[in-house]
mmCIF file with all atom_site columns, C-alpha atoms and ligand atoms in Angstrom:
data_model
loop_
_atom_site.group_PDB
_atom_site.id
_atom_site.type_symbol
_atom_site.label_atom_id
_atom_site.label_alt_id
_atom_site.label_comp_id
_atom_site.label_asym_id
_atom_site.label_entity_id
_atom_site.label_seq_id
_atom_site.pdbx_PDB_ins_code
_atom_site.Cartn_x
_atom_site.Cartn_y
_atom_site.Cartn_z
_atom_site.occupancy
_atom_site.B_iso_or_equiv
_atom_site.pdbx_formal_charge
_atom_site.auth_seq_id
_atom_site.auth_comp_id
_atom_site.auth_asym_id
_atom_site.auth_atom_id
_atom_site.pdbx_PDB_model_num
ATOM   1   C  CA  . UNK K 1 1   ? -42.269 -14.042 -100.670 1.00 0.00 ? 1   UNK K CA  1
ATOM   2   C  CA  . UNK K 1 2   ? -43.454 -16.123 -103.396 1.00 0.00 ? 2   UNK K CA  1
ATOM   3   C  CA  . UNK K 1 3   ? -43.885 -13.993 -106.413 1.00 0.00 ? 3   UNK K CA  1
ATOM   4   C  CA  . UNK K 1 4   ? -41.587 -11.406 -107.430 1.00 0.00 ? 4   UNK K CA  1
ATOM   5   C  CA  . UNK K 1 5   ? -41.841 -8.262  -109.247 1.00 0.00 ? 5   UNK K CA  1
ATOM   6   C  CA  . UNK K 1 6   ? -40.723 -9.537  -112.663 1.00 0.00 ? 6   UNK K CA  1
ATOM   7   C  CA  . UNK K 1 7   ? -38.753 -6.854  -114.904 1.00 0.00 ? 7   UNK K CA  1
ATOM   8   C  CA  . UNK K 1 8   ? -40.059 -3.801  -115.985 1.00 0.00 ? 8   UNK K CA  1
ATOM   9   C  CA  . UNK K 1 9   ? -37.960 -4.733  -119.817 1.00 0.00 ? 9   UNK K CA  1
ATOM   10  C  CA  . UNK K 1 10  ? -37.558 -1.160  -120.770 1.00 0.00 ? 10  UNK K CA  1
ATOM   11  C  CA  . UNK K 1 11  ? -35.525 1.914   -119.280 1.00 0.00 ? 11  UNK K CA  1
ATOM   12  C  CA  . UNK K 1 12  ? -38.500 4.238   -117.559 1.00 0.00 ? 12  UNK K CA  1
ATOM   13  C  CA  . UNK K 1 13  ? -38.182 6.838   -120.458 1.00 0.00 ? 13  UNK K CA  1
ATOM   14  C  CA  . UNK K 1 14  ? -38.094 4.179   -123.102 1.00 0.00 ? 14  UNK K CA  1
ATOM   15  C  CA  . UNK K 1 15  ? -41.816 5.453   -123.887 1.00 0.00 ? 15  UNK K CA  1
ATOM   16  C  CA  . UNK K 1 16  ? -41.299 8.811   -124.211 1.00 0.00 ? 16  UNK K CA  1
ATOM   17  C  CA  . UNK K 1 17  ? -42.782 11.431  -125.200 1.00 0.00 ? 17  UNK K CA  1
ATOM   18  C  CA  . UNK K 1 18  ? -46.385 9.371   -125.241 1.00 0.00 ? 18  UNK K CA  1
ATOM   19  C  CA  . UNK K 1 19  ? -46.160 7.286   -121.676 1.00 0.00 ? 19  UNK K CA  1
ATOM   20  C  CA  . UNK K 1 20  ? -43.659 10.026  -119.742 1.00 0.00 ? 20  UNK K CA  1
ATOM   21  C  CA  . UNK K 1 21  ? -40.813 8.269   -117.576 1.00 0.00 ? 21  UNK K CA  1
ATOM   22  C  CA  . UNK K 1 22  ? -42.227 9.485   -114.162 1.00 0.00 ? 22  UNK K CA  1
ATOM   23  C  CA  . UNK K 1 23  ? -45.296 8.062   -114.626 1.00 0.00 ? 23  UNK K CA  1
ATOM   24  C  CA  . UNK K 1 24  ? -43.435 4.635   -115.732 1.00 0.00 ? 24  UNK K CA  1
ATOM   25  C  CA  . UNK K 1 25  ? -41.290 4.828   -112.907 1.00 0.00 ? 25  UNK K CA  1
ATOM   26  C  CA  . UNK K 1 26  ? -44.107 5.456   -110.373 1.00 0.00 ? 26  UNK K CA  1
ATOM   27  C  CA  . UNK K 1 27  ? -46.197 3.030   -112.035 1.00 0.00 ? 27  UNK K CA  1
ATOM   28  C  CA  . UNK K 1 28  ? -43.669 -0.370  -111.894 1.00 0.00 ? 28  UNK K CA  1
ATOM   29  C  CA  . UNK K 1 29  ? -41.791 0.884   -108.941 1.00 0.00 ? 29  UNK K CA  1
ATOM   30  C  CA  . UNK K 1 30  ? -44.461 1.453   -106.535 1.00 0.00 ? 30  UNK K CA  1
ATOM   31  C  CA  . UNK K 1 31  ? -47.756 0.418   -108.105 1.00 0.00 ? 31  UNK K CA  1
ATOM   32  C  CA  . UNK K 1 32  ? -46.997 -3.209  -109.616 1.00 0.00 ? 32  UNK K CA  1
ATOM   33  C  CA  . UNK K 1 33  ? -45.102 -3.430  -106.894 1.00 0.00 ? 33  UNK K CA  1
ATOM   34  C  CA  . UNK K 1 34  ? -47.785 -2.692  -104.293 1.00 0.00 ? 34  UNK K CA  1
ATOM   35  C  CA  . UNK K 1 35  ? -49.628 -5.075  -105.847 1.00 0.00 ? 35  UNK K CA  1
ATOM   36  C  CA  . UNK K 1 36  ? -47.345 -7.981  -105.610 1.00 0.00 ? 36  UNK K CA  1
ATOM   37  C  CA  . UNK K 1 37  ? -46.185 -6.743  -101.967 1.00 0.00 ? 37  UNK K CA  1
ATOM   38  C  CA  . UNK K 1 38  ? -50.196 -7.426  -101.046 1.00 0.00 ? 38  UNK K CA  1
ATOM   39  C  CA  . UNK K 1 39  ? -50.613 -10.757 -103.352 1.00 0.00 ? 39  UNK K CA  1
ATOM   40  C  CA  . UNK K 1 40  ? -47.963 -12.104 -101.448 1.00 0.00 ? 40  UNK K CA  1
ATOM   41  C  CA  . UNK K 1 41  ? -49.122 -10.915 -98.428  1.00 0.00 ? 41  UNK K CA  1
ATOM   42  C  CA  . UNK K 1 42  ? -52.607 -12.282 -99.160  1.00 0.00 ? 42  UNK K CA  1
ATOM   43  C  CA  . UNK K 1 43  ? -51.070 -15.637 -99.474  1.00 0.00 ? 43  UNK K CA  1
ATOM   44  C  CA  . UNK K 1 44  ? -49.498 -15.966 -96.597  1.00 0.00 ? 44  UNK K CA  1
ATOM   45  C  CA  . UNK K 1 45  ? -51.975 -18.052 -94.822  1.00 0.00 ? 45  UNK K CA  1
ATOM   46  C  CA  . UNK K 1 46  ? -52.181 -20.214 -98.195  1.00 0.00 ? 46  UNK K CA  1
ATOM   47  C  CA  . UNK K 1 47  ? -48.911 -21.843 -98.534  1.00 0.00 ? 47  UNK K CA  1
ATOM   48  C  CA  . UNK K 1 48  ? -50.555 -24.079 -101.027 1.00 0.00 ? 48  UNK K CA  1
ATOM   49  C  CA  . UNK K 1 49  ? -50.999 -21.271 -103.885 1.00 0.00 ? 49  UNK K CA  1
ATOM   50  C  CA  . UNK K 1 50  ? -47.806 -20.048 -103.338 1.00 0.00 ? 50  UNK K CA  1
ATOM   51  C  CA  . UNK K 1 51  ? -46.005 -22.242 -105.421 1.00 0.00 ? 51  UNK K CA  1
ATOM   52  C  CA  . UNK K 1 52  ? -47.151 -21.850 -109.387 1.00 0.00 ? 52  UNK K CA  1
ATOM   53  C  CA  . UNK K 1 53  ? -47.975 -19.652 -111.528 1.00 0.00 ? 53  UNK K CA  1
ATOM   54  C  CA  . UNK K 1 54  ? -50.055 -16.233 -110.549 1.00 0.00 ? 54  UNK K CA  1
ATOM   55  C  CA  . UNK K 1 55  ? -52.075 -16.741 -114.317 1.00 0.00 ? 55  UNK K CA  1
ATOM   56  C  CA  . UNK K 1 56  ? -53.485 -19.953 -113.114 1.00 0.00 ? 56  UNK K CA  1
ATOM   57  C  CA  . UNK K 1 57  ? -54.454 -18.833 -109.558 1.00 0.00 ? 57  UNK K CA  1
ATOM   58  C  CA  . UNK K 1 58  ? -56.623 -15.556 -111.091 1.00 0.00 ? 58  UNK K CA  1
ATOM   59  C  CA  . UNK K 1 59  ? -58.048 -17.790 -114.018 1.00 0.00 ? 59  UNK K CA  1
ATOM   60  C  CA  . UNK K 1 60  ? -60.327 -19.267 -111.880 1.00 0.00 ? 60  UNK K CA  1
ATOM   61  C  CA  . UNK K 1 61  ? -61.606 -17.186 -109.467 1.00 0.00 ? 61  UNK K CA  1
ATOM   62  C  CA  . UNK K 1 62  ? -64.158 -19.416 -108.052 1.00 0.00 ? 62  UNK K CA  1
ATOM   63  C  CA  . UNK K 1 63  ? -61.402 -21.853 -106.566 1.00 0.00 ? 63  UNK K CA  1
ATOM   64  C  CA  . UNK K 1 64  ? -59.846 -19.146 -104.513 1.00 0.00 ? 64  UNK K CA  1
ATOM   65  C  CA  . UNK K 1 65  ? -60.360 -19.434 -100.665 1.00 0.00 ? 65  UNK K CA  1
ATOM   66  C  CA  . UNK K 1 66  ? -63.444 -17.680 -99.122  1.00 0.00 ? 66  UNK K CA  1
ATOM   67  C  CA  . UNK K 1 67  ? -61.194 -15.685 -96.382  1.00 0.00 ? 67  UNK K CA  1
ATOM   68  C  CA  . UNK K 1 68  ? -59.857 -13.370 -98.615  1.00 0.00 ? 68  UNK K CA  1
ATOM   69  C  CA  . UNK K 1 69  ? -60.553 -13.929 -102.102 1.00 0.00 ? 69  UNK K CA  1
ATOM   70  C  CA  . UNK K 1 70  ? -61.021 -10.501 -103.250 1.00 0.00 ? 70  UNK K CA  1
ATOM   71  C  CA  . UNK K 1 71  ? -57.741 -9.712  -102.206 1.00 0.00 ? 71  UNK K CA  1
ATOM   72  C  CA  . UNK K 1 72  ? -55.984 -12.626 -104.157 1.00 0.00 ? 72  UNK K CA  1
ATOM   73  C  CA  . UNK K 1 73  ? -58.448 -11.875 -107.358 1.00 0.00 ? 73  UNK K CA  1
ATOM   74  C  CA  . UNK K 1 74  ? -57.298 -7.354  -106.762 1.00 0.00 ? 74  UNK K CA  1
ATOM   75  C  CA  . UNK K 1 75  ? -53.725 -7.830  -106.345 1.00 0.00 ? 75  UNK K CA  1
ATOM   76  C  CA  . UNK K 1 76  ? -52.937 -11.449 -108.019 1.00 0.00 ? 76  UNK K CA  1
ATOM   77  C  CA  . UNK K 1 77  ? -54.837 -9.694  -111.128 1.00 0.00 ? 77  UNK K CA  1
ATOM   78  C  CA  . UNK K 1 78  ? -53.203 -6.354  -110.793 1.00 0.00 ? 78  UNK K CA  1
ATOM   79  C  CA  . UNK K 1 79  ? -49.599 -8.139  -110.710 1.00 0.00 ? 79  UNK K CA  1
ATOM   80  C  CA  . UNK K 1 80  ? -50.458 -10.798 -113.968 1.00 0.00 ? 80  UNK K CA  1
ATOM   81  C  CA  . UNK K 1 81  ? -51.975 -7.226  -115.690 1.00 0.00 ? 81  UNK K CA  1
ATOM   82  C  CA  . UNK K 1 82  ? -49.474 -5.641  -115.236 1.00 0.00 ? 82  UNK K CA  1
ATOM   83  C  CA  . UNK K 1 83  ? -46.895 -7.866  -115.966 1.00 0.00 ? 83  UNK K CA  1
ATOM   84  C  CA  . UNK K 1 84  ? -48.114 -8.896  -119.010 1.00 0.00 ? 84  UNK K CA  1
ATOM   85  C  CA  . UNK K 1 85  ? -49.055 -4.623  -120.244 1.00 0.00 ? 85  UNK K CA  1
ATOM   86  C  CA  . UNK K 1 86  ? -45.376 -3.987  -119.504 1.00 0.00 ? 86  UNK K CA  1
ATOM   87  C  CA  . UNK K 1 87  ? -44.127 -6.471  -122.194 1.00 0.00 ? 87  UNK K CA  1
ATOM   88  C  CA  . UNK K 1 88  ? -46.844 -5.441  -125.146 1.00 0.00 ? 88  UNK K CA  1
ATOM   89  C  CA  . UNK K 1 89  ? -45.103 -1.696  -124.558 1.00 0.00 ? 89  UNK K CA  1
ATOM   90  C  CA  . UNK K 1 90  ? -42.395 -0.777  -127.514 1.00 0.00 ? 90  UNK K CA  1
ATOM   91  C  CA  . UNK K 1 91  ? -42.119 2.395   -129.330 1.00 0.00 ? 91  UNK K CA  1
ATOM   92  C  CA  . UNK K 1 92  ? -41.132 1.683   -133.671 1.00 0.00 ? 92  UNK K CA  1
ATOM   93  C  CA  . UNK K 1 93  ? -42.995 -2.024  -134.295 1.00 0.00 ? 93  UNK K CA  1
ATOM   94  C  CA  . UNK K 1 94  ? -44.812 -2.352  -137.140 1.00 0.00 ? 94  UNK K CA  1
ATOM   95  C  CA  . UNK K 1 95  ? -48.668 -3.784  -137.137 1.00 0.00 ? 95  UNK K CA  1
ATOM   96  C  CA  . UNK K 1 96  ? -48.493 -6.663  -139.211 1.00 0.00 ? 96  UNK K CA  1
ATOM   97  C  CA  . UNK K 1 97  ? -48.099 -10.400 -139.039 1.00 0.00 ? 97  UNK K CA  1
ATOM   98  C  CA  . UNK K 1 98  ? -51.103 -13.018 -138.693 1.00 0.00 ? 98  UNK K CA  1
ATOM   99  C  CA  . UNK K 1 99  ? -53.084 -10.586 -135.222 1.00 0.00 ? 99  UNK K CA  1
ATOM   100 C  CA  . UNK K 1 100 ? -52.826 -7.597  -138.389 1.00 0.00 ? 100 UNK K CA  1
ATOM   101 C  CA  . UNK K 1 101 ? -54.472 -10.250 -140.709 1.00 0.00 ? 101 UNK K CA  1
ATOM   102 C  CA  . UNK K 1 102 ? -57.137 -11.178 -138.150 1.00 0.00 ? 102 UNK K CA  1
ATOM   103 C  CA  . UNK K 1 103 ? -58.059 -7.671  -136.875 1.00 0.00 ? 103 UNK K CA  1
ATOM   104 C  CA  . UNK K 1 104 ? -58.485 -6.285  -140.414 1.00 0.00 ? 104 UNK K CA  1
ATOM   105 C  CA  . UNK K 1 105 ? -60.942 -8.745  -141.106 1.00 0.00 ? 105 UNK K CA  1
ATOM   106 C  CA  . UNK K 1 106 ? -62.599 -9.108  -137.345 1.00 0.00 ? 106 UNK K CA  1
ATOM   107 C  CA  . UNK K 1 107 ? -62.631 -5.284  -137.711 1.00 0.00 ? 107 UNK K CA  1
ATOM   108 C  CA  . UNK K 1 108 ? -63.137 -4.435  -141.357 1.00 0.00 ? 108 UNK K CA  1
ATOM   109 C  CA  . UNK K 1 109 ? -59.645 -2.611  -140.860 1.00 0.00 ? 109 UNK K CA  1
ATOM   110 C  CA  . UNK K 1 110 ? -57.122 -0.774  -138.343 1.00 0.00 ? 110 UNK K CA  1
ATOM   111 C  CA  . UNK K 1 111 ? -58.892 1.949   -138.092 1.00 0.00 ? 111 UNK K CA  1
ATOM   112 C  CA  . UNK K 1 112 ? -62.393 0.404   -137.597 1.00 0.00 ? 112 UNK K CA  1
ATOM   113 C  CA  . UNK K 1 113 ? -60.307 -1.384  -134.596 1.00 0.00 ? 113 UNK K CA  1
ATOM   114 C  CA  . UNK K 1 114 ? -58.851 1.483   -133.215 1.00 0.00 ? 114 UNK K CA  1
ATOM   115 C  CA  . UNK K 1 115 ? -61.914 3.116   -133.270 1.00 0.00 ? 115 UNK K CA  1
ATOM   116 C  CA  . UNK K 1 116 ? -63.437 0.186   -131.487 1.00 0.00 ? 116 UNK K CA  1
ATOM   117 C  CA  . UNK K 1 117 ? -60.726 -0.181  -129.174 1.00 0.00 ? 117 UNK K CA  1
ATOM   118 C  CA  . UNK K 1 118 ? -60.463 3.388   -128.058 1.00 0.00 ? 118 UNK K CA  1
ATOM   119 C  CA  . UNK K 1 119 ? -63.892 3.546   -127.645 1.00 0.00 ? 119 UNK K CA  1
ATOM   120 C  CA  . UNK K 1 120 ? -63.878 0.501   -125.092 1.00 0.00 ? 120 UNK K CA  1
ATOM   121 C  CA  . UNK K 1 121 ? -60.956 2.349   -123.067 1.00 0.00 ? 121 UNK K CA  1
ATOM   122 C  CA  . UNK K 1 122 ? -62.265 5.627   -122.761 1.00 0.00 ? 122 UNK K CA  1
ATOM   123 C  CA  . UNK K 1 123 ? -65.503 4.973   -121.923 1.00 0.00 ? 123 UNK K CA  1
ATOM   124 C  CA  . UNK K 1 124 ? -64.485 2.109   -119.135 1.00 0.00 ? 124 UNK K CA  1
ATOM   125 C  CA  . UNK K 1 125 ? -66.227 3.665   -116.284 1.00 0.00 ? 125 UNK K CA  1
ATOM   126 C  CA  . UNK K 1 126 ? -63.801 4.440   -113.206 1.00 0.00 ? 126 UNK K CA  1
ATOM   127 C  CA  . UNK K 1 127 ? -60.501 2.128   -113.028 1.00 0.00 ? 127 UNK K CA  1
ATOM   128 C  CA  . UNK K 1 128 ? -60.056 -0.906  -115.238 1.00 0.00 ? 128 UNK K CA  1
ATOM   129 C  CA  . UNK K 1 129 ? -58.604 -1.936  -118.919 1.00 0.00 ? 129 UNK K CA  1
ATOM   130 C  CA  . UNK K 1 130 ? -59.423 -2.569  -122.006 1.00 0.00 ? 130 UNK K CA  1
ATOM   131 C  CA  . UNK K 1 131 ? -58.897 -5.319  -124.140 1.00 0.00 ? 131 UNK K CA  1
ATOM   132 C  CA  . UNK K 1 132 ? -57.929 -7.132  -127.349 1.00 0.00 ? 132 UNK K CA  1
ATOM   133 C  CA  . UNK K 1 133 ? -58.379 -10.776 -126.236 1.00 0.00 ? 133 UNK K CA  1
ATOM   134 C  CA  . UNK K 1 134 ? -58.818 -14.059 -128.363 1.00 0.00 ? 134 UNK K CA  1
ATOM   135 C  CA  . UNK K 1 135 ? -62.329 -15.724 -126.804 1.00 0.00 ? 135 UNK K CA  1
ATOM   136 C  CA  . UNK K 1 136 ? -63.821 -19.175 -126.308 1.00 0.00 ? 136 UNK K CA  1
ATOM   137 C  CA  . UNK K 1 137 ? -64.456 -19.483 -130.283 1.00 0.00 ? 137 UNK K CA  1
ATOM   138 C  CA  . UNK K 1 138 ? -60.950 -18.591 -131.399 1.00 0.00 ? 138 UNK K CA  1
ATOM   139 C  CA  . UNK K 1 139 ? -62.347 -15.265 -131.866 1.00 0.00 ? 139 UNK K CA  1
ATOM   140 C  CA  . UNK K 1 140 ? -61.108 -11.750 -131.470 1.00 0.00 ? 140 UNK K CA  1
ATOM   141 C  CA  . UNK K 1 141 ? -62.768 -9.812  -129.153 1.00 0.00 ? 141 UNK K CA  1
ATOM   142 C  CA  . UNK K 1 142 ? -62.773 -6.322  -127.328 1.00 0.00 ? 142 UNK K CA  1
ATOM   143 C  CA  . UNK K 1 143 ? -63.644 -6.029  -123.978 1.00 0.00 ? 143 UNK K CA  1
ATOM   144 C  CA  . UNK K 1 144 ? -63.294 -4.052  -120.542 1.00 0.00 ? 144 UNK K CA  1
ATOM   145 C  CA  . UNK K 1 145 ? -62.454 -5.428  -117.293 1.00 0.00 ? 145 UNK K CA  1
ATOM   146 C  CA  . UNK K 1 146 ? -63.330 -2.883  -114.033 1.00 0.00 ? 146 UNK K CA  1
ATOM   147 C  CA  . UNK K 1 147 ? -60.318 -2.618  -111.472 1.00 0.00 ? 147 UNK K CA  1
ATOM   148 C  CA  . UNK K 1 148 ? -57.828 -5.389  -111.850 1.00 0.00 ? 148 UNK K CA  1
ATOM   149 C  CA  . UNK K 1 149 ? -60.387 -8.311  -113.107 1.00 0.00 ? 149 UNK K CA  1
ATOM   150 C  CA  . UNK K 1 150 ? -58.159 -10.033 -115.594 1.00 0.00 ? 150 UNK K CA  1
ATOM   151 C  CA  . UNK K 1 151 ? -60.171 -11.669 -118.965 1.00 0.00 ? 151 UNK K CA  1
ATOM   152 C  CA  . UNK K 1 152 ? -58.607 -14.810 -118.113 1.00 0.00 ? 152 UNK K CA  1
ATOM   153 C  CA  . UNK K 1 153 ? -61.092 -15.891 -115.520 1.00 0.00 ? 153 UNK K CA  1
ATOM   154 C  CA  . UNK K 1 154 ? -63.618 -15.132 -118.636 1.00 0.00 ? 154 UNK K CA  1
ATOM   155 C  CA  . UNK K 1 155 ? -61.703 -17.920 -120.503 1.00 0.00 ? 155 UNK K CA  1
ATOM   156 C  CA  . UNK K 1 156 ? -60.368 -14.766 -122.565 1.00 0.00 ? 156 UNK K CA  1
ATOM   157 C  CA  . UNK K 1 157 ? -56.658 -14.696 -124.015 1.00 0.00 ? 157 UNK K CA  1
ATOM   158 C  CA  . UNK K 1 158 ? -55.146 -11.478 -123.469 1.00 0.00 ? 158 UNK K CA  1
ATOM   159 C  CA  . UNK K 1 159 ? -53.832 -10.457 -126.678 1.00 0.00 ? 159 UNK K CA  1
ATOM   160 C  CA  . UNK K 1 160 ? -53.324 -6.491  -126.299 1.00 0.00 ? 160 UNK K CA  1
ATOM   161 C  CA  . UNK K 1 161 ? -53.955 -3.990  -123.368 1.00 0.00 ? 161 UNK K CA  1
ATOM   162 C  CA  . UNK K 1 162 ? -54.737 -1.003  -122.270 1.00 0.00 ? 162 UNK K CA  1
ATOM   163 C  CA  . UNK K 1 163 ? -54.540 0.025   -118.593 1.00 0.00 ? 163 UNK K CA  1
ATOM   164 C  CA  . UNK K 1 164 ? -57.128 3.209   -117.801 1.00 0.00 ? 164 UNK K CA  1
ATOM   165 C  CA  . UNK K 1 165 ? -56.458 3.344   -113.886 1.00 0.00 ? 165 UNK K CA  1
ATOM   166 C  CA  . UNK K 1 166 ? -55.871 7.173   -113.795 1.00 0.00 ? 166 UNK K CA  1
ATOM   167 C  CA  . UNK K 1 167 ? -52.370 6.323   -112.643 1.00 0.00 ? 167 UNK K CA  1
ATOM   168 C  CA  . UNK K 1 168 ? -51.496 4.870   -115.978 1.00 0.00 ? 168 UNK K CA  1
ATOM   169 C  CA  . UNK K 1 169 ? -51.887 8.545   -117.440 1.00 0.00 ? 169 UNK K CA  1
ATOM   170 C  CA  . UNK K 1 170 ? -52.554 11.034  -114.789 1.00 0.00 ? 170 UNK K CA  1
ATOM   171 C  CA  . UNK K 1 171 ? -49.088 13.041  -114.544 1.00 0.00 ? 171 UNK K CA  1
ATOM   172 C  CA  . UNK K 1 172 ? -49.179 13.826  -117.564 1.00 0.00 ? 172 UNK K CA  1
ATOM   173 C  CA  . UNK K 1 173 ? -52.821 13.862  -119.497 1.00 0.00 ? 173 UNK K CA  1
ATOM   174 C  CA  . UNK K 1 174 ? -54.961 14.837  -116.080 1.00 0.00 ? 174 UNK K CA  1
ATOM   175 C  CA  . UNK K 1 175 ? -57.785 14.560  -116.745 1.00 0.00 ? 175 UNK K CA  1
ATOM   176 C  CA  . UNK K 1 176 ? -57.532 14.142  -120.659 1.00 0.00 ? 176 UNK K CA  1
ATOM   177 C  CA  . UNK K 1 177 ? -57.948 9.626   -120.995 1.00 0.00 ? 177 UNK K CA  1
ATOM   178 C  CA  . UNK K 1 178 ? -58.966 10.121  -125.023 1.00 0.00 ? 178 UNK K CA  1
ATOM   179 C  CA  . UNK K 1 179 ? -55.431 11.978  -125.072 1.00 0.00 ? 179 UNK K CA  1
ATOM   180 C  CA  . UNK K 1 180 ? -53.768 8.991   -123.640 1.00 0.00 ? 180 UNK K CA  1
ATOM   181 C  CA  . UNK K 1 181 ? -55.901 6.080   -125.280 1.00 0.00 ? 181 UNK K CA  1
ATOM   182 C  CA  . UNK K 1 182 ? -54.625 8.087   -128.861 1.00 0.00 ? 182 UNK K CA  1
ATOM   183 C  CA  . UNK K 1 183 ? -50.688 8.210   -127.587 1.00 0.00 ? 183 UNK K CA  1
ATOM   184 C  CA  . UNK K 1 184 ? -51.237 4.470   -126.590 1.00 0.00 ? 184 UNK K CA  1
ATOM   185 C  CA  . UNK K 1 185 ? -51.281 3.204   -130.524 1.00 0.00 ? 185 UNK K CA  1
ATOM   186 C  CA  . UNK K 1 186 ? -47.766 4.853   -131.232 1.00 0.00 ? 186 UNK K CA  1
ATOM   187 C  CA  . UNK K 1 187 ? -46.653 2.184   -127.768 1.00 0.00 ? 187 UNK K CA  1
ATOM   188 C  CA  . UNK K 1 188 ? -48.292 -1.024  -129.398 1.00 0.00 ? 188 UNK K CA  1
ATOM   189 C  CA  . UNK K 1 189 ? -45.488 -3.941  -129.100 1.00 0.00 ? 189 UNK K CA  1
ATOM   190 C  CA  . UNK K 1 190 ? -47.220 -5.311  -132.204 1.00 0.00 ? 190 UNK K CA  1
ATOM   191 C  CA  . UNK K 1 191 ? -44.204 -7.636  -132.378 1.00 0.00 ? 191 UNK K CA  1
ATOM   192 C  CA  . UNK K 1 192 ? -45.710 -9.289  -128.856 1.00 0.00 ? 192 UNK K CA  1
ATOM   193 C  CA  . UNK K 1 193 ? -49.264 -8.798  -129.806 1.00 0.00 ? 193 UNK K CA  1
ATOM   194 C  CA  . UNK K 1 194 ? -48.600 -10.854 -132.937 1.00 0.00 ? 194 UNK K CA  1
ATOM   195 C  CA  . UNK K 1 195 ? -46.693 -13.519 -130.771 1.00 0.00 ? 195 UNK K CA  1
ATOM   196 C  CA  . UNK K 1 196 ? -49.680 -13.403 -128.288 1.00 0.00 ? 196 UNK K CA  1
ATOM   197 C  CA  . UNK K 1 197 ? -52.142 -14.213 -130.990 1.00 0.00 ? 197 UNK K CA  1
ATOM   198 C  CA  . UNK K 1 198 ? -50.164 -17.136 -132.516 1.00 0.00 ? 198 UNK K CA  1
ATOM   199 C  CA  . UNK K 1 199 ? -50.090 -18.959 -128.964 1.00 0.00 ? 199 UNK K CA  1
ATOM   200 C  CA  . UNK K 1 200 ? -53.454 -18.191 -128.402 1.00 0.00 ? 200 UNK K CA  1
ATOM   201 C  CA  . UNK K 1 201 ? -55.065 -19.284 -131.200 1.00 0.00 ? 201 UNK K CA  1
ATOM   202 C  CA  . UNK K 1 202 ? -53.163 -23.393 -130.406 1.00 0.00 ? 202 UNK K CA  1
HETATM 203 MN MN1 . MN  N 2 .   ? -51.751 0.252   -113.491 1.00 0.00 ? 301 MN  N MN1 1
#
């Protein structure tokens, strides 16, 4: 075992009413978890990359061994995407700070942004995320990733996230993602976004 499941940071109802506790519990208990289980399991025949850091080892996906490296980029992705979704979750922060300053005038406002944003996660075809990310040029940027491709092997700073897998939202918006995406921006750690944004742009 080489990486661990890192701490979920909130009690599973700590989102509630707009993520529901089962579906937190579910998904840090047995889906991050799955996907660290099968990371580590992936690098068992790599005791090289199992010492570091799991960001580095998905930023660059073309140094990953040929055996398997679809495995490593799946489940080393799924466990940095997840890691780092958990911890830009909070219910009652505020959006301000320097990322509010920037995405009004990326954006032309929040709500041009949200619009923007939404739009990118509900129309993400199949599983994957969506993404406010700080690219190449120091500049803010949404985007989509399918399954768990992370935007750091696009030399893209995760700044914000939204994770669209159907077992992000299933139990308790079926079918219903817009429903979701909307309860999402009442979960925003803006707090961590803003922190994000000010390493990111160094
Ligand atoms: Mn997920």
């Amino acid at each position: 075992m080489t990486y661990n499941l890192p701490p979920l940071g909130h009690e599973y109802d700590a989102l509630e009413p707009f993520i529901d506790a089962r579906t937190m519990e579910i998904h840090y208990s047995k889906h991050h978890k799955a996907y660290t289980d099968k990371l580590n399991a992936a690098l068992d025949i790599h005791p090289k990359l199992q010492n570091g850091n799991a960001e580095n080892l998905i930023s660059n996906p073309n140094a990953l061994p040929n055996e398997n490296k679809q495995a490593i980029i799946n489940n080393g992705g799924g466990y940095v995407n997840h890691t780092f979704f958990w911890q830009i979750l909070k219910v009652g922060t505020v959006f301000k700070g320097e990322v509010a300053e920037a995405i009004k005038k990326s954006f032309g406002g929040f709500e041009e942004f949200k619009k923007k944003f939404s739009e990118a996660a509900t129309t993400l075809f199949g599983s994957g995320w969506a993404w406010l990310v700080l690219n190449e040029k120091k500049e803010l940027e949404i985007i989509q990733t399918k399954n768990q491709d992370s935007p750091l092997a696009l030399n893209k700073k995760p700044l914000l996230c939204i994770d669209v897998w159907e077992h992000a939202y299933y139990l308790k918006y079926q079918n219903k993602r817009p429903d979701y995406v909307e309860a999402f921006f009442n979960v925003i750690n803006w707090d961590k976004v803003n922190e994000n944004f000010v390493k990111a742009k160094r």
